[in-house]
XYZ file of C-alpha atoms in Angstrom:
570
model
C 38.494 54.832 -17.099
C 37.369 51.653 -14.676
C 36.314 48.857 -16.717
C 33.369 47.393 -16.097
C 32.937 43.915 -14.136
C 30.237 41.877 -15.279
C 28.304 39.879 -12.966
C 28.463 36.139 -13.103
C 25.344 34.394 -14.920
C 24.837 30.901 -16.247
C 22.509 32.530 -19.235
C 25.297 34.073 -20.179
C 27.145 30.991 -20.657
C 27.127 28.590 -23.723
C 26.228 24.901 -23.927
C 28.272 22.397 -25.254
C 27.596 18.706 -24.888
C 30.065 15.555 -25.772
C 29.141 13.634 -29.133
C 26.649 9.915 -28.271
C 28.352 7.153 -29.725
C 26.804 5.580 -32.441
C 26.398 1.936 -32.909
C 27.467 0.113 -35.642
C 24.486 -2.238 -35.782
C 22.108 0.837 -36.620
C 22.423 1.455 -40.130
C 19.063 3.285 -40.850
C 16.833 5.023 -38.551
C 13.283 3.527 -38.092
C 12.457 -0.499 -37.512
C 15.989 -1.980 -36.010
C 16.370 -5.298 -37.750
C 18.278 -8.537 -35.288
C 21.428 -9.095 -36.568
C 21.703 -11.986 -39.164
C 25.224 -12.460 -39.374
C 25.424 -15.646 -38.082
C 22.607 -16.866 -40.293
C 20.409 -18.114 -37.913
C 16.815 -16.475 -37.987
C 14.568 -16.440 -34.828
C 12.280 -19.379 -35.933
C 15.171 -21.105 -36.702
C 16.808 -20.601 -33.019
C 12.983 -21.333 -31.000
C 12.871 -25.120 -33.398
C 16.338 -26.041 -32.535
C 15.658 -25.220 -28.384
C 12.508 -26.615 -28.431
C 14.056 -30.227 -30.173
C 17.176 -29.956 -27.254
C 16.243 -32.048 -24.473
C 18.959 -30.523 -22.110
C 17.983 -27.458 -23.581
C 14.501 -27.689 -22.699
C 15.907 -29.156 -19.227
C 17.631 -26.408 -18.193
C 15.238 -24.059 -18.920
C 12.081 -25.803 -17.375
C 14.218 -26.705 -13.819
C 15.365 -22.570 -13.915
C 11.548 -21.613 -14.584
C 10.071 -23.547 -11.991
C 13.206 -22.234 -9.621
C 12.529 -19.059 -10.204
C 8.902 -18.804 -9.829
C 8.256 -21.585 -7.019
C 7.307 -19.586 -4.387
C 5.460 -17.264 -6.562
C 5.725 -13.556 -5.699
C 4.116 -10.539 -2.923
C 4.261 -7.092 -1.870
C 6.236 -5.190 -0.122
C 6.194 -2.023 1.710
C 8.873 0.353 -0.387
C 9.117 2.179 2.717
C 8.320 2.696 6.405
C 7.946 6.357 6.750
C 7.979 9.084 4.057
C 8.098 12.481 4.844
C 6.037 14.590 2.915
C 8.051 17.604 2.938
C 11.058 16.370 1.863
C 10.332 13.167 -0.019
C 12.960 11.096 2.348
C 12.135 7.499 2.878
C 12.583 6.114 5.920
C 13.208 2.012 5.938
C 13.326 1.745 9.669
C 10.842 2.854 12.169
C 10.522 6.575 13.496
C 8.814 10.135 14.354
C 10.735 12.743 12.577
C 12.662 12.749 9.239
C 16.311 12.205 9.646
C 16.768 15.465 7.016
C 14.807 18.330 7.860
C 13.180 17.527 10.982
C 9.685 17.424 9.877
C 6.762 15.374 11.864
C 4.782 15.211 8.893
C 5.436 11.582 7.642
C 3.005 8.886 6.344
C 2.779 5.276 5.875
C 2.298 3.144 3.037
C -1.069 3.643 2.067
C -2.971 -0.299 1.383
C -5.620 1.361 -0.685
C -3.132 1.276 -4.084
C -3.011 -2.334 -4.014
C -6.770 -2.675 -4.266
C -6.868 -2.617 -8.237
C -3.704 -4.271 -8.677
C -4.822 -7.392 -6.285
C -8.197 -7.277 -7.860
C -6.352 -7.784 -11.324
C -4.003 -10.151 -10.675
C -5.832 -12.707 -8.492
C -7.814 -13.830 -11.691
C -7.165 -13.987 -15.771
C -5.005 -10.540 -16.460
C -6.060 -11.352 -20.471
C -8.881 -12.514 -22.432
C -6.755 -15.492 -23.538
C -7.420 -16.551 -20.002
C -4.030 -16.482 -18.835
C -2.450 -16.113 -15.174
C -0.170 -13.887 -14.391
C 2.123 -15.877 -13.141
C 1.867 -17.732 -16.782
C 3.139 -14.621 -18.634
C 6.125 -14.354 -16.535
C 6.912 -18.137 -17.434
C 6.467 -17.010 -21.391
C 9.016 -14.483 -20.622
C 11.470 -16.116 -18.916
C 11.529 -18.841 -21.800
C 11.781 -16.457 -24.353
C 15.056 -14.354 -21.914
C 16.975 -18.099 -22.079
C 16.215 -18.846 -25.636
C 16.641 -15.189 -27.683
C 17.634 -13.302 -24.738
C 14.623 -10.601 -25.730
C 11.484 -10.177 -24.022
C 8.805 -7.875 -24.146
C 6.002 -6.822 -21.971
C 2.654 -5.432 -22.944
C 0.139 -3.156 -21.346
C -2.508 -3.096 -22.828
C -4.898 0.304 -21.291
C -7.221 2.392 -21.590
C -6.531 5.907 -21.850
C -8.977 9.085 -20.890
C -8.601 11.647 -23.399
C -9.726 15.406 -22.883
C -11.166 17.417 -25.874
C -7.836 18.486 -26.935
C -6.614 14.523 -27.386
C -4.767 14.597 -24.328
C -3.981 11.814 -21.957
C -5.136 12.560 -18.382
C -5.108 8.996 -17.323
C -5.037 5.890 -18.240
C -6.330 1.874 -16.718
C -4.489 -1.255 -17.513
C -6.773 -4.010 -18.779
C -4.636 -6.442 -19.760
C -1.123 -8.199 -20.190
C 0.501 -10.037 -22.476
C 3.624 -11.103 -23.604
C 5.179 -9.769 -27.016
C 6.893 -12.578 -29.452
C 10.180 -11.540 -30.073
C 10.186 -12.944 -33.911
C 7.740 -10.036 -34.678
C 8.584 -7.347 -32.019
C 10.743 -4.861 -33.167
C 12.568 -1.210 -31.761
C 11.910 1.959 -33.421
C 14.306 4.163 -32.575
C 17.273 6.526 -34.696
C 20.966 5.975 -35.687
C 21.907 5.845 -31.967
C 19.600 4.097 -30.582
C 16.979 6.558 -29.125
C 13.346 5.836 -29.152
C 10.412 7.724 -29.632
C 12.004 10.238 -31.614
C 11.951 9.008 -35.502
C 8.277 7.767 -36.169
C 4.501 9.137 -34.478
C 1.254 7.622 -34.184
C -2.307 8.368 -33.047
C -4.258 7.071 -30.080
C -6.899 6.123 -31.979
C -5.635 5.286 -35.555
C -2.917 2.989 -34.795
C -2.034 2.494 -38.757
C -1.157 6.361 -39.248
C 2.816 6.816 -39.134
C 4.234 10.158 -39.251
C 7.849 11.663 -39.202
C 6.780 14.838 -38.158
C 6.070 15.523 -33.891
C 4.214 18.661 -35.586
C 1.883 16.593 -37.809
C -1.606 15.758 -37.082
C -3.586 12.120 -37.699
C -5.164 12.800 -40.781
C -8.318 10.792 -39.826
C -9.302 12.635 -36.388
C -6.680 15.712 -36.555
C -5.388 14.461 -33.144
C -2.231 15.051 -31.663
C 0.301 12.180 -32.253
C 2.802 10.491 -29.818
C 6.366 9.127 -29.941
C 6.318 5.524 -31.837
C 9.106 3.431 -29.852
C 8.519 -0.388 -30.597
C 6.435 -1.826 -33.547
C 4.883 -5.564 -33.991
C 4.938 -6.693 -37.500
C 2.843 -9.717 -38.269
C 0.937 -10.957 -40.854
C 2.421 -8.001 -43.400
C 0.142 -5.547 -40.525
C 2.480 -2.947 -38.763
C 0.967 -2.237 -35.009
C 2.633 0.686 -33.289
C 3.115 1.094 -29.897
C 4.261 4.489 -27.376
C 5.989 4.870 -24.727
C 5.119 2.989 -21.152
C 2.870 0.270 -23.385
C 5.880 -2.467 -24.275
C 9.195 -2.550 -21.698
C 11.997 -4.710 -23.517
C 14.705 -6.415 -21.138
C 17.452 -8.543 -21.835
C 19.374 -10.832 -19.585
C 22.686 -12.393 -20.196
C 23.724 -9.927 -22.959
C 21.222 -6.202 -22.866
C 22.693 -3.726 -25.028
C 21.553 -0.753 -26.795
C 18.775 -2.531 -28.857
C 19.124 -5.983 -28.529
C 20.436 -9.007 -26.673
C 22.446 -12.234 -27.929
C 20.729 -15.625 -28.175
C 22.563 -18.230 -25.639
C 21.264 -20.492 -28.433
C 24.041 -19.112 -31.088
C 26.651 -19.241 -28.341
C 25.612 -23.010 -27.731
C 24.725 -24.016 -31.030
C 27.557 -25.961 -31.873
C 26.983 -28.307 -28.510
C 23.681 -28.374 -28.842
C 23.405 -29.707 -32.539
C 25.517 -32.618 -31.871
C 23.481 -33.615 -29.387
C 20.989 -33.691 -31.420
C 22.829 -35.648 -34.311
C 23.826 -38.035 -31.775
C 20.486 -38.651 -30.355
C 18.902 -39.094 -33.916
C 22.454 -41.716 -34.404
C 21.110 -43.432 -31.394
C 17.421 -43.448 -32.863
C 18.431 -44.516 -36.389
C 20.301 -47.439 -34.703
C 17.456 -48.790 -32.766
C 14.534 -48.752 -35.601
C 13.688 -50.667 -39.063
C 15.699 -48.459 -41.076
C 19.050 -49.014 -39.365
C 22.499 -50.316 -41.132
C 23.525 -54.387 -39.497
C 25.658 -54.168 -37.607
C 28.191 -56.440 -39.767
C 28.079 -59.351 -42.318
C 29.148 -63.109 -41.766
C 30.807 -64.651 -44.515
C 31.332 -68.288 -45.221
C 33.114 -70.132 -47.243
C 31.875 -73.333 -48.531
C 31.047 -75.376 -51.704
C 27.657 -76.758 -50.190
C 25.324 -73.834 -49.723
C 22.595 -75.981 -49.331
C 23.723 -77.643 -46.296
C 24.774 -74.263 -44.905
C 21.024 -73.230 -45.056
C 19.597 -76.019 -43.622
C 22.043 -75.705 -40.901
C 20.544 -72.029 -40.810
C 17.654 -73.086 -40.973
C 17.744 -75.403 -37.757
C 20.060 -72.763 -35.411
C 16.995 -70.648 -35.657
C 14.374 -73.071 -34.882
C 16.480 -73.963 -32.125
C 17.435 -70.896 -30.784
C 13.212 -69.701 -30.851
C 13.055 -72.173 -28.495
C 16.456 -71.952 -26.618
C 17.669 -68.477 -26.567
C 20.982 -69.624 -24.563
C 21.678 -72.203 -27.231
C 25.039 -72.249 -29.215
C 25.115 -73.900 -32.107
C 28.590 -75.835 -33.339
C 29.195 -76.167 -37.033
C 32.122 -77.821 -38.883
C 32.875 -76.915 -42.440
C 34.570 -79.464 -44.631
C 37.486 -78.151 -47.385
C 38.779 -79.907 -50.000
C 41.978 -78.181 -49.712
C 41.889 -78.660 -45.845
C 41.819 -75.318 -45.293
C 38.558 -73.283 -44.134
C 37.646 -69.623 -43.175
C 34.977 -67.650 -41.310
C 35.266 -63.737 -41.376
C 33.051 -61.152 -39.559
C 32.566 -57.933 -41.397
C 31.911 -55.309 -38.922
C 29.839 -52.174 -40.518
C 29.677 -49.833 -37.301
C 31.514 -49.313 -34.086
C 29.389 -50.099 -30.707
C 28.538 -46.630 -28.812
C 30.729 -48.146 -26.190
C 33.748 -47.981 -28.920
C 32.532 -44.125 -29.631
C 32.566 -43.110 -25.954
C 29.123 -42.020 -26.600
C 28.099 -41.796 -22.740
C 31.429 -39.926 -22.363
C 30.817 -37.090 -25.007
C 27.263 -36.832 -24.181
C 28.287 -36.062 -20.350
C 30.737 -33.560 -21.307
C 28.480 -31.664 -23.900
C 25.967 -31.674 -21.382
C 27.803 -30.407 -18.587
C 28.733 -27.510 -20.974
C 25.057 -26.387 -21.832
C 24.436 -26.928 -18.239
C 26.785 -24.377 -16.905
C 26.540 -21.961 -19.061
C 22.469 -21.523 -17.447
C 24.076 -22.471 -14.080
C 22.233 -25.776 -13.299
C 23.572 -28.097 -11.417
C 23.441 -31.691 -12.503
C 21.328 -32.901 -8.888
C 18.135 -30.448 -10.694
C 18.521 -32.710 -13.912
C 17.922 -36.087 -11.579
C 21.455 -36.568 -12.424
C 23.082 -38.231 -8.574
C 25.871 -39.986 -10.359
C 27.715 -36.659 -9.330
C 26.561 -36.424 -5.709
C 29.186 -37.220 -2.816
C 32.572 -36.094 -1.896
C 33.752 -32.647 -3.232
C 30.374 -32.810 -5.779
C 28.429 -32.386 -2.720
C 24.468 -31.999 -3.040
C 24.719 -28.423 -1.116
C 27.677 -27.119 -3.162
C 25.257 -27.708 -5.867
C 22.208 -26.606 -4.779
C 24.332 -23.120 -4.052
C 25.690 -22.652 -7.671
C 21.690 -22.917 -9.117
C 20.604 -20.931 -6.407
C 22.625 -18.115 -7.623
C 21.397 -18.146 -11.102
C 18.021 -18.118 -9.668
C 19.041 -15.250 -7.766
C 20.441 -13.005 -10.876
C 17.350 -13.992 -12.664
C 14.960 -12.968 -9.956
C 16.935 -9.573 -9.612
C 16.090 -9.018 -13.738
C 12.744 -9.308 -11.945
C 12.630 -6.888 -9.441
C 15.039 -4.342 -10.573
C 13.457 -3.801 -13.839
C 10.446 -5.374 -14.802
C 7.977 -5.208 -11.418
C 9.213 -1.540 -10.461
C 8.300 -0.618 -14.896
C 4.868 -2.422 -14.083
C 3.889 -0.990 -10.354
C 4.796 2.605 -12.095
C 2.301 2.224 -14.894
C -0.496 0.923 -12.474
C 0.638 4.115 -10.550
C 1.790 2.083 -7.149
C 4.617 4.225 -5.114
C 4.314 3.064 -1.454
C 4.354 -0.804 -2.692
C 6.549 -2.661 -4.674
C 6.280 -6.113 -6.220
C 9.016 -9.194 -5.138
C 9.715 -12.540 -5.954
C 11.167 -14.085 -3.102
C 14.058 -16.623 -2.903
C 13.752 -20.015 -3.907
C 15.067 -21.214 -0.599
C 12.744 -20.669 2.291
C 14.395 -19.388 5.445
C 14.979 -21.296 8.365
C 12.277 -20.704 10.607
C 14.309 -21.477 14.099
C 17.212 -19.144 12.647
C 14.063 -16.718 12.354
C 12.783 -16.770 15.899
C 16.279 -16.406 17.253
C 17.209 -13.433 15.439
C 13.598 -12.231 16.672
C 14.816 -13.046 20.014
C 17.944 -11.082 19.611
C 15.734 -8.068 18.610
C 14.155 -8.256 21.889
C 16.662 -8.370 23.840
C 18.661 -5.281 22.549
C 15.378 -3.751 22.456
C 15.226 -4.767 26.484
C 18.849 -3.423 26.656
C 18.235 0.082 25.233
C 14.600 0.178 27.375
C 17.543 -0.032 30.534
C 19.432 3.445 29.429
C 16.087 5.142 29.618
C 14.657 4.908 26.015
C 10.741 4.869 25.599
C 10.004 1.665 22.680
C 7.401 1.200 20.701
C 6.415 -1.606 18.396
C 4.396 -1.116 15.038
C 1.672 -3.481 13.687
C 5.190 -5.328 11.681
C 7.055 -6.113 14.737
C 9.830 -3.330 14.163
C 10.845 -1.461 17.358
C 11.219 2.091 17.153
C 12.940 4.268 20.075
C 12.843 7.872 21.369
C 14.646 9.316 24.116
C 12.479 11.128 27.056
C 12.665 14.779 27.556
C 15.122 15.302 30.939
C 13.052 15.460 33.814
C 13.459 18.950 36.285
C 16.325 18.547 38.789
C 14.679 17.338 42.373
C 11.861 15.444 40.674
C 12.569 11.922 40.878
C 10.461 9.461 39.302
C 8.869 7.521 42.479
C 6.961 4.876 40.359
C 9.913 3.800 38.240
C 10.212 3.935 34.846
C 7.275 2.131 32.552
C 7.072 -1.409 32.491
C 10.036 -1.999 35.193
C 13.268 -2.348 34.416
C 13.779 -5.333 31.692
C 16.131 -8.303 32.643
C 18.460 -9.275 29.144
C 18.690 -12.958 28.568
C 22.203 -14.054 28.010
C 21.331 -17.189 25.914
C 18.713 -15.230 23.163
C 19.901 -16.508 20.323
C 21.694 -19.418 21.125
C 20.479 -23.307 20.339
C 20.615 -23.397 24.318
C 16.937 -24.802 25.277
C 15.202 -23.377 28.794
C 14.676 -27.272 29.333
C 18.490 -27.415 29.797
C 18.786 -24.361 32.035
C 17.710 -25.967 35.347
C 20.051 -29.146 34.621
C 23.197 -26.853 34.365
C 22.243 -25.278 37.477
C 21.393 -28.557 39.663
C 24.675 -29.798 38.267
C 26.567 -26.525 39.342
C 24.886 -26.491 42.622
C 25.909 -29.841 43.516
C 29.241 -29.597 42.279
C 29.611 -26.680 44.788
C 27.740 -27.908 47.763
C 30.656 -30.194 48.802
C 33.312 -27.006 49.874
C 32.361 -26.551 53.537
C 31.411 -29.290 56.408
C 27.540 -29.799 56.487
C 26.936 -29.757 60.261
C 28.641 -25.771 60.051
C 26.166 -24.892 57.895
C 23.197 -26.107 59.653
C 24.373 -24.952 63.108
C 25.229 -21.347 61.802
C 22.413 -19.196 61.633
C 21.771 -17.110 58.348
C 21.331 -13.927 60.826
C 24.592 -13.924 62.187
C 26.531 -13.902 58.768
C 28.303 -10.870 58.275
C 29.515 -9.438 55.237
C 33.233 -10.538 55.368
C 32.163 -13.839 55.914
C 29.462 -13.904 53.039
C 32.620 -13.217 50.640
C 33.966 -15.830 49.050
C 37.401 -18.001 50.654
C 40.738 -16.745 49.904
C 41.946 -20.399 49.222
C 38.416 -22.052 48.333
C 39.216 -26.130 48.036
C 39.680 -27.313 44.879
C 35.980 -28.795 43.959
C 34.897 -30.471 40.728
C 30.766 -30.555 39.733
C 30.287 -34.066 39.582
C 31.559 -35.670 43.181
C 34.306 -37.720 43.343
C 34.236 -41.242 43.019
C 35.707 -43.343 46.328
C 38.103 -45.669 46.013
C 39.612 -47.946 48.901
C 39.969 -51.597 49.388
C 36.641 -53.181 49.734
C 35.942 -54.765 53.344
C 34.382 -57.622 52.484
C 38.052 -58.287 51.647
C 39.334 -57.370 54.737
C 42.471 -59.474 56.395
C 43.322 -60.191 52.716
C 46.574 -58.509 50.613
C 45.876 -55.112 49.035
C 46.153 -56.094 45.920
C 43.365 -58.585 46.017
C 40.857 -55.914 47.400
C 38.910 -53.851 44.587
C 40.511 -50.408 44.574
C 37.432 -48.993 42.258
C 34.171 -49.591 43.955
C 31.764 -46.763 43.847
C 30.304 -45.891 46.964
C 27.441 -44.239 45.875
C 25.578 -47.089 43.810
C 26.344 -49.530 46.582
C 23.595 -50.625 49.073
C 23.209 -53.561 51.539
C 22.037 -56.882 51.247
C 20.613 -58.640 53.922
């Protein structure tokens, strides 16, 4: 009897999947808590920033780095084909994939809301938007936690469904109050469900209804608690982002990893304070010696008068023993900051806090370190990359979560470098462009040039054999420049030349050359000599006893006189 081979079916395979590690943070599912193992709470963390003045430096010269040049949009892609969904970031007139013609453009009318919200207040606190990303960043340098609100305006269908919702306004979430909900790994929107319209009602159940309006309920994934209130929000409202430490729930405060520095710069500065008001300790004690106090305070008395008057006044005072023996003593109660190296520690403290943000000392009006191997540029580079890895938090996470919820796919939002681009370096790479463009035109491509400037190219069908093309190809044939791109000026081009053609007009006798006619030159004698003279581009200078000194020794004649800046006299 043949057994039987079964055919080969994935349903009649079974599923396994590999265990998600769990975090040891989580403890119980619901409202994560911030750890508090170091003891420092988030109020706590936002006073002691706040009171830092190279704290509040660092972050204020990064801020205004970041967002200087403020931000745009940006095509996401040239072409799409709408077959395939391949994007296409350089110019062209069939996808690279399947071969399909049917390709748009970016279309401009998905900016129209999003330009018409943005351009004025984006919340009825009358804020910018550019003044919410500035909230943001403080609260990413101080806690390392940020959160983003939308707040919108969903369209519901009879069954409680959202078929679409409008964003009205923005705002930025406090990290003291905001919170995760999520499960014993982690996940969110899976523990706790709430209701559209009853924002209070909390269930554990995806099953359960809202016991108010029997509507359906949706995943809970971050919660604000404030004033002993509880406000839940769902997925695509809040987007949390961390930047020098994201983890599963939350990030580490650079504050806790700086505290030590940064509270001894404050105890120093309040030192310095204390020293320099009312309440400060003398700085020492003079003691005397003597059997006639009242003298000594008359004497006392007089130094001062004098020295209200005279401040450059010294005043000389003798002190009579019966023993013959006298003594002055100076008490000292505190060291000068000098003593303490105060300027020293300070410096070093602050060039700790300093690089851990990565700004350089030149963005804290600091030029003491300028010159040498601290040069300004070298500088200048090390803050422009932590500008850089902040503005990538920027664009790779927070612009593409917001242009998804406003429902913006051809577009996406930028901030661009702090550094503008050199605008000569610009118009020579343009010039480059054009020339290779030129240079493919010659093998017999057809270019074309969108509204941005990009050249795209396409290869003519062959033409029939015995059909030449009589008028030439379109446009003429283009002539490459051999200096696009170079710091080589057109102004400069006819110099070189008039110097190379004078250099090589000396080689032949000037009376052959006007008696030969330009008729009678053949083609061996057009080519060049076989042994050309040696010539040089500038002429020669001539030398040669001078004969005003003639009848005289050679040595007394001058052997460098330049025959070509003298002239006659007389």
């Amino acid at each position: 009897m043949v057994e039987e081979k079964r055919r080969f079916s994935l349903s009649n395979l079974f599923r396994q999947t590999t265990p998600k590690p769990q975090d040891r943070t989580i403890f119980t599912p619901g409202i994560q808590e911030k750890d508090t193992s170091y003891l420092l709470t988030s109020p706590v963390i936002y006073h002691i920033a706040q009171q830092s003045t190279i704290v509040r430096t660092c972050i204020t010269q990064l801020k205004q780095e970041i967002f200087r040049r403020g931000y745009f949009w940006e095509e996401k892609f040239v072409a799409k084909c709408e077959d395939c969904g391949k994007e296409h970031s350089s110019p062209t007139k069939e996808c690279a994939d399947c071969k399909s013609v049917n390709l748009k453009k970016p279309d401009s009318e998905q900016l129209k809301y999003a330009h018409k919200f943005m351009e004025g207040y984006i919340n009825k606190s009358e804020q910018m938007f550019i003044d919410v990303l500035k909230e943001l960043e403080d609260d990413l340098n101080i806690m390392d936690d940020a959160y983003f609100v939308l707040v919108k305006e969903y369209f519901l269908d009879n069954n409680a469904e959202i078929k679409m919702h409008r964003i009205k306004e923005v705002y930025r979430g406090d990290p003291v109050t905001m919170h995760i909900y999520s499960n014993e790994l982690g996940e969110r929107g899976i523990e706790g469900y709430t209701c559209l319209k009853h924002r209070g009602h909390l269930s554990s159940s995806p099953v359960d209804m809202c016991e108010e309006c029997r509507s359906e309920l949706y995943p809970v994934h971050y919660v604000n608690r404030v004033n002993g209130v509880e406000q839940y929000f769902i997925k695509g409202e809040v987007l949390h982002f961390s930047k020098y430490s994201p983890g599963r729930l939350y990030g580490l405060s650079p504050i806790i990893t700086l505290w030590s520095n940064v509270t001894t710069l404050l105890a120093m500065e309040n030192y310095v304070n204390s020293s320099y008001t009312k309440a400060r300790m003398p700085r020492g004690l003079l003691a005397v010696q003597t059997r006639n106090m009242e003298s000594m305070k008359s004497f006392w008395r007089g130094v001062k008068e004098k020295m209200e008057s005279d401040p450059h006044f010294i005043p000389v005072m003798g002190i009579e023993a019966e023993s013959g023996k006298g003594s002055v003593e100076w008490i000292k109660f505190m060291d000068s900051l000098k003593e303490m190296d105060y300027i020293q520690v300070k410096d070093d403290l602050r060039d700790r806090i300093s690089a851990f943000y990565g700004v350089s000392k030149i963005f804290m009006s600091d030029n003491s370190a300028s010159g040498g191997l601290n040069n300004e540029g070298m500088q200048v580079l090390v803050t422009n990359r932590a500008v850089e890895m902040a503005q990538t938090i920027w664009n790779n996470y927070v612009f593409p979560f917001m242009t998804k919820e406003f429902g913006i796919t051809d577009w996406q939002l930028k901030l661009p470098p702090s550094e503008e681009e050199d605008e000569v370096a610009t118009l020579r790479k343009r010039e480059l462009e054009v020339n290779i463009a030129g240079s493919i035109k010659n093998l017999g491509f057809e270019i074309e040039m969108d509204d941005e400037g990009r050249f795209s190219y396409e290869k003519p069908p062959p033409q029939p054999e015995g059909q030449s093309n009589q008028g030439g190809e379109k446009g003429g044939e283009f002539e490459a420049d051999p200096y696009a791109g170079t710091n080589i000026d057109a102004s400069q081009m006819g110099q070189m030349q008039e110097e190379m053609l004078s250099g090589g007009g000396k080689t032949g006798g000037e009376g052959e050359a006007k008696s030969m006619p330009q008729d009678d030159v053949s083609e061996d004698e057009s080519k060049p000599q076989e042994n050309p003279p040696a010539t040089r581009n500038k002429p020669s200078m001539s030398r040669g006893p001078d004969k005003r000194f003639s009848g005289l020794p050679k040595d007394a004649g001058n052997e460098n006189v330049d025959k070509r800046t003298e002239r006659r006299v007389g």
